Amino acid sequence: MNKDLKFLVVDDFSTMRRIIKNLLHDLGYKNVVEADDGNTALPLLKAGDIDFLITDWNMPGMPGLELLKAVRSDPKLAKLPVLMLTAEAKRDQIIEAAQAGVNGYVIKPFTAETLKEKLDKILATAGK
Amino acid sequence: MSNLAIMKPEYAAYVEALSEALARDDEEAFFSALDHLVHLRTPDFVSEVRKLTGDLQTALDRFRIESRLVDIAENEIPDVRDRLEKVLQMTDAAAHRTLDLVEQSGPLAERTAKEAAALADWWTEFRRRLADESDTEALSRMEEFLSAARNDCERVRRNLAEVLLTQGYQDLTGQIIRGVMKLVSELESTLAELTQLSGEDLAPKAVRDAIAGRDPSKKPAVASDQKDVDELLSGLGR
């Protein structure tokens, strides 16, 4: 696995961003930037050097699902790996995210193993 | 006797006039009879509206008298929102403090584990050389200690990772609290609309505070932190 990958972690709770950042560090990914909703995340993504997006769903401003749709509709970002990390666990929502093109979906609260497993799977599929 | 029975003779006369006018194609007579009929019904309608208005006024009056509701709308609901906001801030601060300590402690445990591992290798070799001429009990106890230190540090690191993840509660409970805050805000605006609807210019807050014996300029009855407690006690000569 390429440990130089640049991650963008989007969550409105700064504690959760910090937790995910720490877990990524433990997995060897040191290059992590943060945003607190879709509106602040999108300019960072459009700047072009993000390799992996981890986003919450329920956020004031632009929620994660809209961010995902915006990413998929931008030709430059369309293939960006996106992992959703959210407390939204309703079947309909998971299906909606899948239809919008999410690569992985982790329900909060989650374990470090689950996060690693999903990351590895997505990266293996993306060939990174 | 029913209403119809009482009204029957009067209605019957107009109905008859209506039907005769219709038969004669007498437009003027027809509409005149119709106007009379409508007029007969109108007082009932007006009195119904008047009664409904009265009922509504009574309900609104009662609502106004229920100053408890006004108090809830104007004071307690904003207070509830403030308190929930405070919970969010406190749990956020506590979670961040915990994360600070986890981030500081992890590398310490890692360093100790590494150092113990390096020392253990060196110690094994050292012990082999000294085995014949030294206090073997001290030597083996040292070896056990180094091995235990390595395992314990690994365990500490795993626990710290668990502590880290557990701080996710702040996000999960925070989302629930935000949901409740939203509901409370909706309740607040609904109550505000109701109090407005009740028409009367409710006594200004300052006046009601005065009636209730509250002075808004005074400090709240609950001391919020240690500084407040110290100030309060020193003010009392303690």
XYZ file of C-alpha atoms in Angstrom:
366
model
C 0.000 0.000 0.000
C 1.187 3.490 -0.818
C 1.554 5.293 2.505
C 1.962 8.697 0.816
C -1.711 8.818 -0.145
C -3.365 12.094 0.854
C -6.618 11.689 2.774
C -9.386 14.244 3.282
C -11.485 13.629 6.402
C -14.845 15.457 6.450
C -16.883 15.533 9.667
C -18.624 18.373 11.517
C -17.370 17.062 14.876
C -13.723 17.967 15.433
C -13.332 15.075 17.902
C -14.339 12.561 15.211
C -11.940 14.130 12.683
C -9.171 13.819 15.231
C -10.024 10.166 15.959
C -9.995 9.226 12.265
C -6.770 11.162 11.724
C -5.128 9.257 14.602
C -6.327 5.905 13.252
C -4.953 6.745 9.801
C -1.649 7.691 11.417
C -1.564 4.326 13.179
C -2.120 2.650 9.809
C 0.853 4.572 8.442
C -1.017 7.285 6.522
C 0.458 10.548 7.762
C -0.844 12.836 5.018
C -4.303 13.826 6.254
C -6.262 17.066 5.828
C -9.648 17.952 7.344
C -12.869 19.779 6.480
C -16.035 20.280 8.535
C -18.650 19.909 5.777
C -19.113 19.487 2.030
C -18.828 23.208 1.338
C -15.343 23.416 2.827
C -14.340 19.999 1.452
C -15.207 20.637 -2.191
C -12.620 23.401 -2.854
C -9.937 21.172 -1.279
C -10.984 18.294 -3.544
C -11.085 20.495 -6.632
C -7.555 21.698 -5.832
C -6.677 18.242 -7.057
C -4.220 16.423 -4.812
C -6.566 14.405 -2.577
C -6.301 10.633 -3.113
C -8.981 9.401 -0.721
C -12.129 10.944 0.768
C -13.599 9.846 4.106
C -16.839 11.672 4.861
C -19.602 11.811 7.436
C -23.192 12.009 6.188
C -25.112 14.270 8.546
C -23.463 17.698 8.531
C -24.864 21.232 8.548
C -24.080 23.077 5.328
C -23.462 20.457 2.666
C -24.117 16.898 3.904
C -21.970 13.950 2.864
C -24.379 12.535 0.300
C -24.435 15.824 -1.609
C -20.662 15.988 -1.414
C -20.476 12.464 -2.828
C -22.813 13.426 -5.696
C -20.776 16.571 -6.394
C -17.601 14.477 -6.488
C -19.093 11.914 -8.847
C -20.418 14.597 -11.196
C -17.014 16.274 -11.512
C -15.077 14.532 -14.306
C -11.766 15.128 -12.522
C -12.996 13.625 -9.248
C -15.385 10.985 -10.561
C -13.027 8.106 -9.761
C -11.913 9.330 -6.316
C -12.295 6.580 -3.679
C -14.961 7.647 -1.158
C -15.623 5.977 2.188
C -18.678 7.034 4.155
C -18.284 6.934 7.920
C -21.613 7.753 9.497
C -24.176 7.018 12.196
C -26.886 6.902 9.501
C -27.674 3.203 9.411
C -31.049 3.048 7.664
C -31.221 0.624 4.752
C -32.608 3.288 2.416
C -29.716 5.603 3.180
C -27.097 2.944 2.570
C -28.753 2.098 -0.737
C -28.916 5.803 -1.627
C -25.204 6.192 -0.928
C -24.415 3.089 -2.969
C -26.455 4.410 -5.878
C -24.614 7.724 -5.632
C -21.375 5.793 -6.070
C -19.867 5.361 -2.598
C -16.975 2.864 -2.422
C -17.417 1.839 1.211
C -19.765 2.479 4.116
C -18.813 2.217 7.804
C -21.355 2.678 10.596
C -20.438 4.649 13.717
C -19.441 3.563 16.293
C -16.776 1.598 14.464
C -13.589 -0.282 15.308
C -10.067 0.334 14.027
C -10.185 -3.111 12.372
C -13.355 -2.275 10.424
C -11.861 0.974 9.182
C -8.642 -0.768 8.110
C -10.526 -3.577 6.404
C -12.687 -1.190 4.328
C -9.743 1.051 3.460
C -7.641 -1.881 2.297
C -10.506 -3.274 0.241
C -11.189 0.034 -1.495
C -7.506 0.675 -2.155
C -7.003 -2.841 -3.519
C -9.946 -2.338 -5.924
C -8.667 1.106 -6.932
C -5.219 -0.372 -7.455
C -3.451 2.136 -5.198
C -90.207 21.447 19.779
C -87.564 21.391 17.077
C -86.217 24.530 15.410
C -87.867 23.589 12.168
C -91.258 23.172 13.836
C -91.012 26.686 15.311
C -89.844 28.258 12.052
C -92.184 26.245 9.843
C -95.069 28.743 9.362
C -92.673 31.584 8.515
C -90.529 29.475 6.155
C -93.571 27.909 4.553
C -94.937 31.334 3.575
C -91.721 32.299 1.806
C -91.312 28.915 0.159
C -94.811 29.204 -1.171
C -94.132 32.733 -2.411
C -90.966 31.465 -4.064
C -92.733 28.662 -5.855
C -95.561 30.966 -6.980
C -93.105 33.561 -8.282
C -91.266 30.807 -10.123
C -94.501 29.584 -11.681
C -95.330 33.146 -12.783
C -91.819 33.851 -14.005
C -91.944 36.846 -11.696
C -88.288 37.638 -11.175
C -88.797 40.509 -8.768
C -91.114 38.517 -6.508
C -88.827 35.473 -6.631
C -85.697 37.325 -5.506
C -87.622 39.271 -2.917
C -88.880 36.002 -1.367
C -85.379 34.522 -1.606
C -83.876 37.573 0.139
C -86.393 37.160 2.942
C -85.486 33.484 3.305
C -81.751 34.264 3.417
C -82.423 37.022 5.878
C -84.279 34.518 8.106
C -81.147 32.325 8.226
C -78.576 35.104 8.612
C -79.111 35.921 12.284
C -78.324 32.250 13.087
C -75.152 32.398 11.075
C -74.031 35.651 12.663
C -74.704 34.339 16.134
C -72.730 31.169 15.324
C -69.755 33.253 14.210
C -70.103 35.396 17.279
C -70.148 32.308 19.493
C -67.075 30.852 17.772
C -65.229 34.139 18.133
C -66.166 34.175 21.802
C -64.874 30.613 22.267
C -61.636 31.484 20.526
C -61.231 34.579 22.649
C -61.843 32.541 25.808
C -59.253 29.986 24.728
C -56.738 32.713 23.978
C -57.548 34.468 27.258
C -56.958 31.234 29.115
C -53.690 30.772 27.262
C -52.688 34.302 28.234
C -53.577 33.677 31.837
C -51.453 30.541 31.708
C -48.353 32.654 32.202
C -46.524 29.399 32.857
C -46.660 28.743 29.116
C -45.381 32.218 28.374
C -42.591 31.663 30.846
C -41.727 28.375 29.162
C -41.735 30.030 25.751
C -39.666 33.031 26.732
C -37.348 31.788 29.444
C -37.186 28.060 29.883
C -36.881 26.990 26.267
C -33.973 29.339 25.508
C -32.487 28.146 28.804
C -32.868 24.488 27.746
C -31.125 25.287 24.485
C -28.287 27.018 26.338
C -27.890 24.035 28.650
C -27.787 21.562 25.768
C -25.239 23.773 24.034
C -23.232 23.685 27.240
C -23.352 19.851 27.236
C -22.009 19.889 23.683
C -19.189 22.224 24.662
C -18.293 20.285 27.805
C -18.230 16.880 26.114
C -16.270 18.366 23.217
C -13.670 19.847 25.588
C -13.441 16.612 27.612
C -13.056 14.476 24.491
C -10.335 16.749 23.123
C -8.517 16.703 26.467
C -8.678 12.894 26.438
C -7.364 12.841 22.879
C -4.511 15.184 23.903
C -3.483 12.713 26.602
C -3.856 9.690 24.323
C -1.688 11.362 21.698
C 0.933 12.167 24.340
C 0.876 8.729 25.975
C 0.995 6.568 22.845
C 4.551 7.513 21.817
C 5.722 7.099 25.453
C 4.445 3.536 25.604
C 5.912 2.849 22.189
C 9.312 4.214 23.207
C 9.344 2.155 26.411
C 8.347 -0.999 24.521
C 11.095 -0.464 21.935
C 13.714 0.264 24.585
C 12.696 -2.794 26.624
C 12.955 -4.968 23.504
C 16.405 -3.636 22.656
C 17.592 -4.027 26.245
C 16.205 -7.564 26.494
C 18.288 -8.730 23.527
C 21.373 -7.123 24.954
C 20.620 -8.487 28.431
C 20.289 -12.083 27.218
C 23.769 -11.911 25.769
C 25.132 -10.183 28.894
C 23.561 -12.804 31.141
C 24.979 -15.683 29.145
C 28.479 -14.306 29.691
C 27.984 -13.712 33.421
C 25.967 -16.808 34.143
C 28.615 -18.667 36.086
C 29.948 -15.976 38.332
C 26.956 -13.745 39.252
C 23.724 -13.568 41.164
C 21.537 -15.541 38.774
C 18.304 -14.587 40.517
C 18.840 -10.857 39.906
C 19.775 -11.572 36.312
C 16.677 -13.601 35.564
C 14.402 -11.147 37.340
C 15.748 -8.380 35.137
C 15.039 -10.467 32.081
C 11.487 -11.124 33.211
C 10.978 -7.424 33.885
C 12.156 -6.422 30.421
C 9.889 -8.970 28.807
C 6.908 -7.867 30.923
C 7.607 -4.194 30.185
C 7.412 -4.961 26.477
C 4.109 -6.810 26.791
C 2.600 -4.262 29.165
C 3.470 -1.381 26.864
C 1.872 -3.193 23.967
C -1.241 -3.629 26.100
C -1.192 0.066 27.066
C -0.985 1.000 23.402
C -3.979 -1.184 22.579
C -5.943 0.345 25.448
C -5.059 3.839 24.279
C -6.353 2.996 20.817
C -9.600 1.858 22.458
C -9.783 5.087 24.519
C -9.273 7.030 21.293
C -12.155 5.297 19.530
C -14.410 5.588 22.556
C -14.224 9.392 22.279
C -16.469 8.943 19.256
C -19.308 9.119 21.805
C -18.991 12.912 21.609
C -20.007 12.839 17.950
C -22.813 10.319 18.454
C -24.354 11.943 21.549
C -23.740 15.358 19.989
C -25.884 14.459 16.998
C -28.690 13.340 19.303
C -28.433 16.566 21.307
C -28.506 18.656 18.126
C -31.664 16.814 17.097
C -33.302 17.639 20.430
C -32.161 21.273 20.138
C -33.813 21.530 16.745
C -37.055 20.152 18.151
C -36.880 22.565 21.086
C -36.398 25.485 18.683
C -39.460 24.448 16.703
C -41.452 24.231 19.920
C -40.214 27.675 20.861
C -41.336 29.310 17.628
C -44.726 27.577 17.799
C -45.255 28.828 21.344
C -44.089 32.301 20.309
C -46.690 32.335 17.516
C -49.362 31.264 19.983
C -48.474 33.973 22.482
C -48.522 36.524 19.656
C -51.886 35.221 18.533
C -53.255 35.768 22.013
C -53.079 39.430 21.037
C -52.560 41.097 24.347
C -49.311 42.910 24.736
C -47.895 40.648 27.394
C -46.169 42.381 30.233
C -42.552 42.993 29.245
C -40.053 40.491 30.569
C -38.541 42.986 33.007
C -41.934 43.583 34.599
C -42.660 39.880 34.964
C -39.194 39.347 36.391
C -39.891 42.059 38.934
C -43.243 40.477 39.833
C -41.589 37.095 40.210
C -38.869 38.654 42.358
C -36.104 38.127 39.845
C -33.518 40.728 39.043
C -32.008 39.978 35.628
C -28.923 42.069 36.424
C -28.134 39.808 39.364
C -25.840 36.805 38.987
C -27.532 33.463 38.387
C -28.405 31.393 41.435
C -26.013 28.619 40.414
C -22.282 29.197 40.597
C -20.803 28.008 37.331
C -17.165 27.342 38.160
C -14.599 27.226 40.947
C -13.788 30.924 40.436
C -17.439 31.774 41.112
C -17.399 29.565 44.213
C -14.195 31.199 45.498
C -15.550 34.697 44.814
C -18.811 33.844 46.500
C -17.106 32.419 49.590
C -14.593 35.259 49.864
C -17.531 37.655 49.581
C -18.957 35.878 52.640
C -15.659 36.275 54.490
C -14.501 32.650 54.097
